[in-house]
C-alpha cells in the first residue's frame, strides 16, 4: 500500500458497532486508481452520522505517505496527536528495546484449566470444579500450587492477590532449566498432588484427540513461558480501559493464559522504573491511540500494542527516582486495597439503618401531612393517599435530579459533621444539609459517607442516595470503633496516593520534555477520561 499509494481516505469507527448482526471493529478505506500524495484520516467513534460530517478539505486530516513507516506499524492519527507520538518515538526508547526489556510474554496455557486451576480454601486444601462434574474438595500440597493471576486481578499499582491457584508440575533442574517433574519424583515429593492428577488421568490423556496419551500425560498443553513465571515481572491485563500495570515484586505470581501479559525487565533495568513510566499519563495517551479499541472504552494490551510504547532514555539517577516513587505508589495502592477489605469486613457485621428519603432531605413532608393537602375533589381516602404518594415521589425525583447534576459535575465528594449537622459537599458546594444527629450517630454516619466516597466513584444518583441512607446503627462495639479508625487511615492513604501521583506525573512530564502545548494536550485528555 505504501508503494502504490492508492489509499486515499480512511475512516476509523473505533469501537462503534456498524453492523447489527456481528461484533466488528470497522474502518472504511477508499482507494484511487492513481497514486496519492497523502492519506486523509478521519476518526468517527460516533458512527455513520459523524462520518458524514467529515470535512475532507481540512488539511489537518492529511498525512503524507513518507510519514508512514516503510516497515512496521502505521500510526493512523493526525494533527497534534500524531506530532506528539512521532516526536516521542524519535526521542524515546521503545518498551521492547533490549536495553529495557528481555521479553513481553503471555501466561501459562494448560489446555485443561478446569483440572489445573483450583480455588484455595485452606492449608493444603483446594476446591476442584472440572466441567460436567460436581465440585469437590481435595488435598494437595501447597508447595506445588502457585498463585494464578487473571485479568481482573492485574490492577494498577497493586501487588496481585488471588484465591485461584495453579497446580504446576514443573521445577527447575540443577542448571536452572524448567522441566516437567518425573512421575516417580512427583509421587515421592507431592503424593497428594500426584493422586489428584491420577484421578483425572484418562481426561488428561484424551486432550486434543489423545495427543497427550504418553508417559508425560500430566504436562501442560503448551510449555512456552513456563520458565517466565517464577521471576520478577510487571503484569498487565490483556484487556484494559487504560494502561494498568502492577509489579510482581515477590516473583511468585503465575500468569493465566493470554488474559495477562508479563513484562520482564532487562538486566540492569529496574522494573520499577518501567512500572512508573507505563502507569503515567503520557504512556497511557500513546497506548489508547495505538491500541486496538474494544466496546465500552476498553483496549487490547497485548504485545503488539504495548511494545512500541515510548520510554524516556534518561540518566540512572532519574530512573532511580522514578523507580522509588513507583515502589511507594504500589505500597500505598496495595495498602488501600487491604484497608478497603478490612473496612468492608467490619461493616458486614454492623447493623445498618434504612432511613427514608426524608432523612436526606428533611424538607420533604411526611405522608400524612401531604395527604391532608390533597385537593378537595378527592373524597376517598385511597385517592387522597395516592395523590400524596405521587407528590412525594415527584419531590424526591427533583432532589435526585439535583444530586445527579452535582455528581455529573465531577467535583470532589466530602462529608462533614459539625455542631450536630451532617453535610455533603460536592466540589465545595453544599448538596445535602440539615441532617441533625447526635454526636455518636453523626460521627459514624460521617465516617460511613467518607468510606462511600473513598471506595468507589459514584455516577448514578438514585443508587448513591440509597447507600447514603444506610449508615451503620450507632453502637459501642469494637467493630464500630475499628470501622471509624480504619476509614481515617484510608483517607490518609488516599491523600498520600493523590500527592504521589501528582508528583510522579510532574516528573514524567519533565523527563519526556513535553512542551507547554504537548502537556496541555495530555492533561486535557487525562482530565476528560477521569471525569468520564
Short mmCIF file of C-alpha atoms in Angstrom, two decimals:
data_model
loop_
_atom_site.label_atom_id
_atom_site.label_comp_id
_atom_site.label_asym_id
_atom_site.label_seq_id
_atom_site.Cartn_x
_atom_site.Cartn_y
_atom_site.Cartn_z
CA UNK A 1 0.00 0.00 0.00
CA UNK A 2 2.84 2.36 0.79
CA UNK A 3 4.46 1.52 -2.56
CA UNK A 4 1.35 2.03 -4.72
CA UNK A 5 0.00 4.96 -2.66
CA UNK A 6 -3.55 4.23 -3.77
CA UNK A 7 -5.17 4.58 -0.34
CA UNK A 8 -6.88 7.99 -0.42
CA UNK A 9 -9.11 8.13 2.67
CA UNK A 10 -9.52 6.20 5.90
CA UNK A 11 -12.50 6.47 8.25
CA UNK A 12 -12.00 4.64 11.55
CA UNK A 13 -15.14 3.92 13.56
CA UNK A 14 -13.08 2.67 16.53
CA UNK A 15 -15.32 0.57 18.81
CA UNK A 16 -18.61 1.78 17.30
CA UNK A 17 -20.62 -1.18 16.03
CA UNK A 18 -21.64 -0.56 12.41
CA UNK A 19 -23.32 -3.93 11.83
CA UNK A 20 -26.18 -5.23 13.96
CA UNK A 21 -25.57 -8.91 13.33
CA UNK A 22 -21.89 -9.13 14.35
CA UNK A 23 -19.36 -7.54 16.67
CA UNK A 24 -16.74 -5.97 14.39
CA UNK A 25 -14.30 -3.09 14.61
CA UNK A 26 -14.73 -1.28 11.33
CA UNK A 27 -12.66 1.12 9.23
CA UNK A 28 -13.76 2.16 5.74
CA UNK A 29 -10.97 2.61 3.17
CA UNK A 30 -11.25 4.48 -0.14
CA UNK A 31 -8.78 3.73 -2.94
CA UNK A 32 -7.97 5.54 -6.17
CA UNK A 33 -6.55 4.27 -9.45
CA UNK A 34 -3.71 6.79 -9.46
CA UNK A 35 -1.14 7.21 -6.66
CA UNK A 36 -1.96 9.77 -3.96
CA UNK A 37 0.41 12.17 -2.26
CA UNK A 38 -1.24 11.71 1.11
CA UNK A 39 -3.78 9.76 3.13
CA UNK A 40 -6.70 11.64 4.65
CA UNK A 41 -7.64 10.15 8.01
CA UNK A 42 -10.84 10.72 9.99
CA UNK A 43 -11.88 9.24 13.32
CA UNK A 44 -15.64 8.70 13.73
CA UNK A 45 -16.26 6.87 17.03
CA UNK A 46 -19.86 8.07 16.98
CA UNK A 47 -20.78 6.19 13.81
CA UNK A 48 -22.11 6.99 10.34
CA UNK A 49 -23.63 10.38 11.18
CA UNK A 50 -20.31 11.63 12.47
CA UNK A 51 -18.53 10.31 9.38
CA UNK A 52 -20.90 12.26 7.11
CA UNK A 53 -19.80 15.47 8.81
CA UNK A 54 -16.11 14.99 7.99
CA UNK A 55 -14.63 17.94 6.08
CA UNK A 56 -12.16 16.20 3.79
CA UNK A 57 -10.73 19.54 2.69
CA UNK A 58 -9.34 20.08 6.19
CA UNK A 59 -5.57 19.99 5.82
CA UNK A 60 -5.14 18.68 9.37
CA UNK A 61 -6.62 15.34 8.22
CA UNK A 62 -3.91 14.76 5.59
CA UNK A 63 -0.80 12.69 6.31
CA UNK A 64 1.89 12.45 3.59
CA UNK A 65 2.90 8.95 2.59
CA UNK A 66 6.51 9.48 3.60
CA UNK A 67 5.29 9.94 7.19
CA UNK A 68 4.29 6.26 7.36
CA UNK A 69 6.84 3.64 8.32
CA UNK A 70 8.24 1.64 5.43
CA UNK A 71 8.16 -1.38 7.75
CA UNK A 72 6.17 -1.89 10.91
CA UNK A 73 3.01 -0.32 12.27
CA UNK A 74 1.22 2.60 10.64
CA UNK A 75 0.04 5.30 13.03
CA UNK A 76 -3.46 6.25 11.89
CA UNK A 77 -3.59 9.62 13.63
CA UNK A 78 -3.34 13.23 12.54
CA UNK A 79 -2.61 16.72 13.80
CA UNK A 80 -1.14 17.46 17.21
CA UNK A 81 -1.71 13.91 18.46
CA UNK A 82 0.34 12.46 15.63
CA UNK A 83 3.03 15.09 16.06
CA UNK A 84 3.42 14.23 19.75
CA UNK A 85 3.51 10.47 19.19
CA UNK A 86 6.01 10.82 16.35
CA UNK A 87 8.23 13.07 18.45
CA UNK A 88 8.17 10.65 21.39
CA UNK A 89 9.03 7.76 19.05
CA UNK A 90 12.11 9.68 17.87
CA UNK A 91 13.27 10.80 21.32
CA UNK A 92 12.49 7.74 23.44
CA UNK A 93 13.22 4.03 23.55
CA UNK A 94 10.52 1.52 22.71
CA UNK A 95 9.38 -0.69 25.55
CA UNK A 96 10.62 -3.76 23.66
CA UNK A 97 14.11 -2.29 23.27
CA UNK A 98 16.58 -4.90 24.53
CA UNK A 99 18.14 -2.31 26.79
CA UNK A 100 14.84 -2.09 28.67
CA UNK A 101 13.13 -5.48 28.47
CA UNK A 102 14.13 -9.06 27.78
CA UNK A 103 10.63 -10.16 26.88
CA UNK A 104 6.90 -9.44 26.77
CA UNK A 105 5.15 -12.75 27.32
CA UNK A 106 1.75 -14.35 27.80
CA UNK A 107 0.92 -16.77 30.59
CA UNK A 108 0.52 -20.49 31.16
CA UNK A 109 -1.58 -22.50 28.70
CA UNK A 110 -2.60 -25.82 30.26
CA UNK A 111 -5.26 -26.92 27.72
CA UNK A 112 -7.15 -28.26 30.75
CA UNK A 113 -7.72 -25.29 33.03
CA UNK A 114 -10.59 -26.86 34.94
CA UNK A 115 -8.20 -29.56 36.24
CA UNK A 116 -5.15 -27.39 36.91
CA UNK A 117 -6.87 -24.24 38.21
CA UNK A 118 -8.21 -24.67 41.76
CA UNK A 119 -9.55 -22.36 44.47
CA UNK A 120 -7.58 -22.36 47.71
CA UNK A 121 -9.78 -22.82 50.79
CA UNK A 122 -7.17 -23.58 53.45
CA UNK A 123 -3.78 -25.13 54.18
CA UNK A 124 -3.24 -27.90 51.61
CA UNK A 125 -6.96 -27.73 50.78
CA UNK A 126 -8.41 -26.76 47.41
CA UNK A 127 -11.72 -26.74 45.59
CA UNK A 128 -11.76 -28.55 42.28
CA UNK A 129 -14.53 -27.88 39.74
CA UNK A 130 -13.94 -29.75 36.45
CA UNK A 131 -16.54 -29.24 33.76
CA UNK A 132 -19.50 -31.57 33.87
CA UNK A 133 -18.95 -32.98 37.36
CA UNK A 134 -19.86 -31.70 40.85
CA UNK A 135 -17.26 -29.53 42.58
CA UNK A 136 -15.28 -31.25 45.31
CA UNK A 137 -12.65 -30.51 47.95
CA UNK A 138 -9.21 -32.09 47.51
CA UNK A 139 -5.95 -32.21 49.43
CA UNK A 140 -2.87 -31.01 47.51
CA UNK A 141 0.48 -29.88 48.84
CA UNK A 142 0.73 -26.09 48.92
CA UNK A 143 4.34 -26.32 47.72
CA UNK A 144 3.26 -27.34 44.21
CA UNK A 145 0.43 -24.80 43.97
CA UNK A 146 1.15 -21.35 42.54
CA UNK A 147 -0.99 -18.19 42.82
CA UNK A 148 -2.58 -17.63 39.39
CA UNK A 149 -3.30 -14.09 38.21
CA UNK A 150 -6.06 -13.40 35.67
CA UNK A 151 -7.06 -10.13 34.06
CA UNK A 152 -9.37 -8.95 36.84
CA UNK A 153 -6.60 -9.29 39.42
CA UNK A 154 -3.98 -7.33 37.48
CA UNK A 155 -4.74 -3.86 38.78
CA UNK A 156 -2.79 -0.65 38.53
CA UNK A 157 -0.07 -0.36 41.18
CA UNK A 158 -1.49 -3.18 43.34
CA UNK A 159 0.52 -6.23 44.33
CA UNK A 160 -1.56 -9.02 42.73
CA UNK A 161 -3.71 -11.12 45.05
CA UNK A 162 -5.82 -14.15 44.19
CA UNK A 163 -7.60 -17.20 45.60
CA UNK A 164 -7.05 -19.18 42.38
CA UNK A 165 -4.02 -21.46 42.31
CA UNK A 166 -2.27 -23.39 39.57
CA UNK A 167 -1.12 -26.97 40.02
CA UNK A 168 2.35 -26.61 38.50
CA UNK A 169 4.06 -29.98 37.90
CA UNK A 170 7.34 -28.38 36.83
CA UNK A 171 10.58 -27.49 38.63
CA UNK A 172 13.98 -26.10 37.71
CA UNK A 173 16.78 -28.61 37.23
CA UNK A 174 20.34 -28.05 38.59
CA UNK A 175 21.12 -25.92 35.53
CA UNK A 176 18.12 -23.71 36.15
CA UNK A 177 16.03 -25.02 33.26
CA UNK A 178 12.32 -25.61 33.87
CA UNK A 179 11.43 -29.29 33.40
CA UNK A 180 8.39 -31.49 33.96
CA UNK A 181 8.79 -33.30 37.28
CA UNK A 182 9.18 -37.05 36.55
CA UNK A 183 6.33 -39.29 37.69
CA UNK A 184 8.36 -41.14 40.36
CA UNK A 185 9.58 -37.83 41.80
CA UNK A 186 6.05 -36.43 41.75
CA UNK A 187 4.81 -39.45 43.70
CA UNK A 188 7.59 -39.09 46.26
CA UNK A 189 7.61 -35.30 46.74
CA UNK A 190 3.93 -34.49 46.18
CA UNK A 191 1.90 -37.66 46.82
CA UNK A 192 -1.40 -35.81 47.26
CA UNK A 193 -0.97 -33.81 44.07
CA UNK A 194 0.01 -36.98 42.22
CA UNK A 195 -3.07 -38.82 43.44
CA UNK A 196 -5.20 -35.89 42.34
CA UNK A 197 -3.68 -35.98 38.84
CA UNK A 198 -4.11 -39.74 38.66
CA UNK A 199 -7.82 -39.31 39.40
CA UNK A 200 -8.09 -37.36 36.13
CA UNK A 201 -5.54 -39.33 34.13
CA UNK A 202 -7.99 -40.51 31.49
CA UNK A 203 -9.26 -37.00 30.81
CA UNK A 204 -5.75 -35.53 30.67
CA UNK A 205 -4.51 -38.22 28.29
CA UNK A 206 -7.51 -37.63 26.00
CA UNK A 207 -6.75 -33.93 25.44
CA UNK A 208 -6.61 -32.73 21.83
CA UNK A 209 -7.55 -36.07 20.31
CA UNK A 210 -5.31 -38.23 22.57
CA UNK A 211 -2.18 -36.21 21.79
CA UNK A 212 -1.23 -36.48 25.46
CA UNK A 213 -1.59 -40.24 25.72
CA UNK A 214 2.02 -40.94 26.73
CA UNK A 215 4.24 -41.07 29.83
CA UNK A 216 4.09 -37.28 30.23
CA UNK A 217 0.30 -37.15 30.13
CA UNK A 218 0.11 -34.67 33.06
CA UNK A 219 2.12 -31.94 31.29
CA UNK A 220 0.59 -28.65 30.21
CA UNK A 221 -0.81 -28.23 26.72
CA UNK A 222 1.91 -25.71 25.84
CA UNK A 223 5.29 -25.48 27.52
CA UNK A 224 6.11 -21.95 26.34
CA UNK A 225 6.70 -19.43 29.12
CA UNK A 226 6.66 -21.96 31.98
CA UNK A 227 10.13 -20.58 32.81
CA UNK A 228 8.93 -16.96 32.78
CA UNK A 229 6.71 -17.20 35.86
CA UNK A 230 8.93 -17.51 38.96
CA UNK A 231 10.88 -14.34 38.18
CA UNK A 232 10.28 -10.63 38.88
CA UNK A 233 7.99 -9.11 36.27
CA UNK A 234 5.43 -6.47 35.53
CA UNK A 235 1.88 -7.59 34.85
CA UNK A 236 -0.76 -6.01 32.60
CA UNK A 237 -4.19 -7.43 31.81
CA UNK A 238 -4.87 -8.28 28.18
CA UNK A 239 -7.95 -6.01 28.07
CA UNK A 240 -7.88 -2.68 29.93
CA UNK A 241 -9.56 0.75 29.80
CA UNK A 242 -6.15 2.39 30.25
CA UNK A 243 -2.59 1.32 30.99
CA UNK A 244 -2.83 -0.58 34.28
CA UNK A 245 0.46 -2.15 35.28
CA UNK A 246 1.47 -3.78 38.57
CA UNK A 247 4.68 -5.40 39.77
CA UNK A 248 5.10 -8.96 40.97
CA UNK A 249 7.77 -7.98 43.46
CA UNK A 250 7.88 -11.37 45.19
CA UNK A 251 8.35 -13.23 41.86
CA UNK A 252 5.82 -15.89 42.80
CA UNK A 253 2.80 -14.97 40.69
CA UNK A 254 1.92 -17.10 37.65
CA UNK A 255 0.01 -15.67 34.69
CA UNK A 256 -3.19 -17.13 33.26
CA UNK A 257 -3.01 -17.92 29.57
CA UNK A 258 -3.43 -14.85 27.29
CA UNK A 259 -5.58 -12.98 29.82
CA UNK A 260 -2.49 -11.25 31.21
CA UNK A 261 0.91 -10.32 29.84
CA UNK A 262 4.23 -10.26 31.62
CA UNK A 263 6.87 -7.58 31.01
CA UNK A 264 10.36 -8.73 32.00
CA UNK A 265 12.94 -6.04 32.61
CA UNK A 266 16.37 -6.44 31.03
CA UNK A 267 19.42 -6.95 33.19
CA UNK A 268 20.41 -3.58 34.56
CA UNK A 269 16.94 -2.05 34.24
CA UNK A 270 14.90 -1.61 37.41
CA UNK A 271 11.40 -2.88 36.63
CA UNK A 272 10.01 -0.24 38.98
CA UNK A 273 11.23 2.44 36.57
CA UNK A 274 9.14 0.84 33.82
CA UNK A 275 6.25 0.47 36.28
CA UNK A 276 6.17 4.21 36.94
CA UNK A 277 6.51 5.22 33.30
CA UNK A 278 3.90 2.77 31.97
CA UNK A 279 1.33 3.89 34.54
CA UNK A 280 1.91 7.54 33.68
CA UNK A 281 -0.41 9.73 31.58
CA UNK A 282 1.97 10.04 28.61
CA UNK A 283 2.32 6.29 28.11
CA UNK A 284 -1.44 5.90 28.52
CA UNK A 285 -2.08 8.69 25.97
CA UNK A 286 0.00 6.87 23.36
CA UNK A 287 -1.39 3.43 24.21
CA UNK A 288 -5.00 4.49 23.68
CA UNK A 289 -4.12 5.78 20.22
CA UNK A 290 -2.16 2.79 19.01
CA UNK A 291 -4.07 0.07 20.92
CA UNK A 292 -6.95 -1.88 19.47
CA UNK A 293 -10.24 -0.38 20.75
CA UNK A 294 -12.94 -2.62 22.17
CA UNK A 295 -16.54 -1.98 23.16
CA UNK A 296 -17.17 0.00 26.34
CA UNK A 297 -13.95 2.03 26.20
CA UNK A 298 -11.59 -0.93 26.55
CA UNK A 299 -8.38 -1.68 24.66
CA UNK A 300 -6.23 -4.72 23.97
CA UNK A 301 -2.87 -4.53 25.75
CA UNK A 302 -1.15 -7.48 24.14
CA UNK A 303 2.45 -7.36 22.95
CA UNK A 304 1.92 -5.66 19.60
CA UNK A 305 0.19 -2.68 21.22
CA UNK A 306 2.46 -2.15 24.23
CA UNK A 307 5.84 -2.98 22.66
CA UNK A 308 6.03 0.42 20.84
CA UNK A 309 5.27 2.49 23.95
CA UNK A 310 7.85 5.28 24.43
CA UNK A 311 10.13 5.10 27.48
CA UNK A 312 12.36 8.10 28.29
CA UNK A 313 16.07 7.30 27.88
CA UNK A 314 17.23 9.24 30.92
CA UNK A 315 20.07 9.17 33.43
CA UNK A 316 20.46 6.42 36.07
CA UNK A 317 19.65 9.00 38.73
CA UNK A 318 16.35 9.93 37.05
CA UNK A 319 15.46 6.26 36.60
CA UNK A 320 16.19 5.57 40.27
CA UNK A 321 13.94 8.46 41.33
CA UNK A 322 11.01 7.25 39.21
CA UNK A 323 11.54 3.68 40.44
CA UNK A 324 11.44 4.78 44.09
CA UNK A 325 8.26 6.77 43.52
CA UNK A 326 6.66 3.79 41.73
CA UNK A 327 7.51 1.42 44.59
CA UNK A 328 5.94 3.84 47.06
CA UNK A 329 2.81 4.13 44.94
CA UNK A 330 2.48 0.35 44.72
CA UNK A 331 2.86 0.07 48.52
CA UNK A 332 0.18 2.72 49.05
CA UNK A 333 -2.25 1.36 46.45
CA UNK A 334 -1.83 -2.16 47.88
CA UNK A 335 -2.38 -0.89 51.42
CA UNK A 336 -5.51 0.93 50.20
CA UNK A 337 -6.90 -2.34 48.87
CA UNK A 338 -6.18 -4.14 52.14
CA UNK A 339 -7.76 -1.34 54.17
CA UNK A 340 -10.88 -1.46 51.98
CA UNK A 341 -11.20 -5.20 52.63
CA UNK A 342 -10.68 -4.67 56.35
CA UNK A 343 -13.33 -1.92 56.45
CA UNK A 344 -15.82 -4.00 54.44
CA UNK A 345 -15.32 -6.94 56.81
CA UNK A 346 -16.24 -4.80 59.79
CA UNK A 347 -19.14 -3.11 58.03
CA UNK A 348 -20.56 -6.55 57.23
CA UNK A 349 -21.08 -7.32 60.95
CA UNK A 350 -22.64 -3.97 61.84
CA UNK A 351 -26.38 -3.36 61.93
CA UNK A 352 -27.39 -0.96 59.14
CA UNK A 353 -30.05 1.72 59.20
CA UNK A 354 -32.71 2.01 56.48
CA UNK A 355 -33.59 5.68 56.59
CA UNK A 356 -36.40 7.08 54.40
CA UNK A 357 -35.77 9.74 51.78
CA UNK A 358 -36.78 12.40 54.29
CA UNK A 359 -33.61 11.60 56.28
CA UNK A 360 -31.55 13.00 53.40
CA UNK A 361 -33.98 15.80 52.52
CA UNK A 362 -35.64 16.95 55.76
CA UNK A 363 -37.84 19.44 53.92
CA UNK A 364 -39.82 16.58 52.37
CA UNK A 365 -43.17 16.27 54.13
CA UNK A 366 -44.47 13.16 55.84
CA UNK A 367 -47.17 11.16 54.04
CA UNK A 368 -49.97 12.15 56.47
CA UNK A 369 -49.09 15.84 56.08
CA UNK A 370 -49.13 15.60 52.31
CA UNK A 371 -52.36 13.60 52.32
CA UNK A 372 -54.01 16.40 54.27
CA UNK A 373 -53.16 18.78 51.44
CA UNK A 374 -54.88 16.68 48.78
CA UNK A 375 -57.43 18.57 46.58
CA UNK A 376 -60.94 18.67 47.99
CA UNK A 377 -62.33 16.95 44.90
CA UNK A 378 -60.62 13.76 46.05
CA UNK A 379 -63.11 12.36 48.55
CA UNK A 380 -61.91 8.79 49.06
CA UNK A 381 -59.00 8.24 51.44
CA UNK A 382 -57.32 5.91 48.95
CA UNK A 383 -57.43 8.60 46.25
CA UNK A 384 -56.02 11.23 48.61
CA UNK A 385 -53.22 8.89 49.70
CA UNK A 386 -52.33 8.01 46.09
CA UNK A 387 -52.18 11.72 45.23
CA UNK A 388 -49.91 12.36 48.24
CA UNK A 389 -47.58 9.50 47.33
CA UNK A 390 -47.31 10.81 43.76
CA UNK A 391 -46.46 14.28 45.04
CA UNK A 392 -43.78 12.93 47.37
CA UNK A 393 -42.31 10.82 44.60
CA UNK A 394 -42.14 13.86 42.37
CA UNK A 395 -40.46 15.94 45.07
CA UNK A 396 -37.92 13.16 45.72
CA UNK A 397 -37.24 12.86 41.98
CA UNK A 398 -36.44 16.57 41.81
CA UNK A 399 -33.95 16.18 44.68
CA UNK A 400 -32.34 13.23 42.88
CA UNK A 401 -32.05 15.30 39.72
CA UNK A 402 -30.14 17.96 41.64
CA UNK A 403 -27.89 15.31 43.18
CA UNK A 404 -27.29 13.78 39.74
CA UNK A 405 -26.32 17.16 38.34
CA UNK A 406 -23.80 17.57 41.17
CA UNK A 407 -22.30 14.13 40.51
CA UNK A 408 -22.12 14.84 36.79
CA UNK A 409 -20.11 17.96 37.56
CA UNK A 410 -17.29 15.73 38.76
CA UNK A 411 -16.39 17.65 41.92
CA UNK A 412 -14.72 16.13 44.96
CA UNK A 413 -17.13 14.49 47.42
CA UNK A 414 -16.70 15.40 51.09
CA UNK A 415 -18.67 14.74 54.28
CA UNK A 416 -18.63 16.89 57.40
CA UNK A 417 -20.37 16.54 60.76
CA UNK A 418 -20.15 19.75 62.74
CA UNK A 419 -22.26 21.10 65.61
CA UNK A 420 -24.73 18.27 65.25
CA UNK A 421 -25.29 18.71 61.48
CA UNK A 422 -24.23 16.24 58.76
CA UNK A 423 -23.49 17.74 55.34
CA UNK A 424 -22.48 16.50 51.90
CA UNK A 425 -20.29 18.72 49.72
CA UNK A 426 -19.58 18.22 46.01
CA UNK A 427 -16.82 20.40 44.62
CA UNK A 428 -17.04 22.57 47.73
CA UNK A 429 -20.77 23.29 47.29
CA UNK A 430 -23.34 22.12 49.87
CA UNK A 431 -25.57 19.46 48.31
CA UNK A 432 -27.17 17.90 51.41
CA UNK A 433 -27.55 19.59 54.79
CA UNK A 434 -29.80 19.99 57.85
CA UNK A 435 -29.36 16.32 58.73
CA UNK A 436 -29.30 16.71 62.54
CA UNK A 437 -27.91 13.80 64.55
CA UNK A 438 -26.50 13.12 67.98
CA UNK A 439 -22.71 13.00 68.23
CA UNK A 440 -22.31 9.22 68.10
CA UNK A 441 -24.64 8.67 65.16
CA UNK A 442 -23.27 11.73 63.37
CA UNK A 443 -19.62 10.71 63.63
CA UNK A 444 -20.45 7.21 62.47
CA UNK A 445 -22.52 8.46 59.51
CA UNK A 446 -19.75 10.89 58.55
CA UNK A 447 -17.20 8.05 58.57
CA UNK A 448 -19.54 5.83 56.55
CA UNK A 449 -20.10 8.54 53.94
CA UNK A 450 -16.33 9.07 53.66
CA UNK A 451 -15.93 5.34 53.05
CA UNK A 452 -18.50 5.55 50.24
CA UNK A 453 -16.53 8.35 48.60
CA UNK A 454 -13.12 6.74 49.05
CA UNK A 455 -14.07 3.23 47.96
CA UNK A 456 -15.57 3.93 44.53
CA UNK A 457 -16.74 6.56 42.07
CA UNK A 458 -20.48 7.25 42.09
CA UNK A 459 -22.31 8.04 38.86
CA UNK A 460 -25.98 7.22 39.50
CA UNK A 461 -27.73 9.50 41.99
CA UNK A 462 -30.55 7.12 42.91
CA UNK A 463 -28.18 4.33 43.91
CA UNK A 464 -25.86 6.78 45.64
CA UNK A 465 -28.73 8.26 47.66
CA UNK A 466 -29.90 4.78 48.66
CA UNK A 467 -26.43 3.98 50.03
CA UNK A 468 -26.14 7.33 51.84
CA UNK A 469 -29.29 6.40 53.77
CA UNK A 470 -27.82 3.14 55.08
CA UNK A 471 -25.12 4.09 57.63
CA UNK A 472 -24.31 1.69 60.47
CA UNK A 473 -26.52 1.92 63.54
CA UNK A 474 -24.78 3.63 66.45
CA UNK A 475 -23.18 1.13 68.85
CA UNK A 476 -20.22 0.77 71.18
CA UNK A 477 -18.91 -2.44 69.62
CA UNK A 478 -15.21 -2.96 68.78
CA UNK A 479 -16.17 -3.38 65.11
CA UNK A 480 -17.73 0.12 65.13
CA UNK A 481 -14.64 1.77 66.60
CA UNK A 482 -12.32 -0.16 64.24
CA UNK A 483 -14.52 0.79 61.29
CA UNK A 484 -14.14 4.51 62.07
CA UNK A 485 -10.40 4.24 62.78
CA UNK A 486 -9.64 2.43 59.53
CA UNK A 487 -11.57 4.97 57.49
CA UNK A 488 -9.28 7.64 58.93
CA UNK A 489 -6.29 5.55 57.86
CA UNK A 490 -7.83 5.06 54.42
CA UNK A 491 -8.30 8.81 53.99
CA UNK A 492 -4.64 9.38 54.86
CA UNK A 493 -3.55 6.74 52.35
CA UNK A 494 -5.74 8.18 49.59
CA UNK A 495 -4.26 11.63 50.22
CA UNK A 496 -0.76 10.14 50.03
CA UNK A 497 -1.64 8.37 46.77
CA UNK A 498 -3.04 11.52 45.19
CA UNK A 499 0.04 13.51 46.19
CA UNK A 500 2.33 10.74 44.94
CA UNK A 501 0.51 10.55 41.60
CA UNK A 502 0.76 14.32 41.11
CA UNK A 503 4.48 14.33 41.88
CA UNK A 504 5.10 11.33 39.62
CA UNK A 505 3.23 12.93 36.73
CA UNK A 506 5.14 16.17 37.14
CA UNK A 507 8.47 14.34 36.95
CA UNK A 508 7.32 12.32 33.92
CA UNK A 509 6.30 15.49 32.09
CA UNK A 510 9.83 16.77 32.68
CA UNK A 511 11.56 13.53 31.63
CA UNK A 512 9.54 13.37 28.41
CA UNK A 513 10.46 17.04 27.84
CA UNK A 514 6.89 17.95 26.92
CA UNK A 515 6.30 21.43 25.58
CA UNK A 516 3.53 23.52 27.13
CA UNK A 517 1.19 22.61 24.26
CA UNK A 518 2.06 18.89 24.45
CA UNK A 519 1.50 18.87 28.18
CA UNK A 520 -1.87 20.60 27.79
CA UNK A 521 -2.90 18.01 25.19
CA UNK A 522 -2.07 15.12 27.54
CA UNK A 523 -3.52 16.74 30.66
CA UNK A 524 -6.81 17.64 28.97
CA UNK A 525 -7.13 14.09 27.67
CA UNK A 526 -6.36 12.70 31.13
CA UNK A 527 -8.90 15.05 32.72
CA UNK A 528 -11.66 14.05 30.27
CA UNK A 529 -11.07 10.38 30.97
CA UNK A 530 -11.00 10.90 34.73
CA UNK A 531 -14.33 12.75 34.65
CA UNK A 532 -15.99 10.40 32.14
#
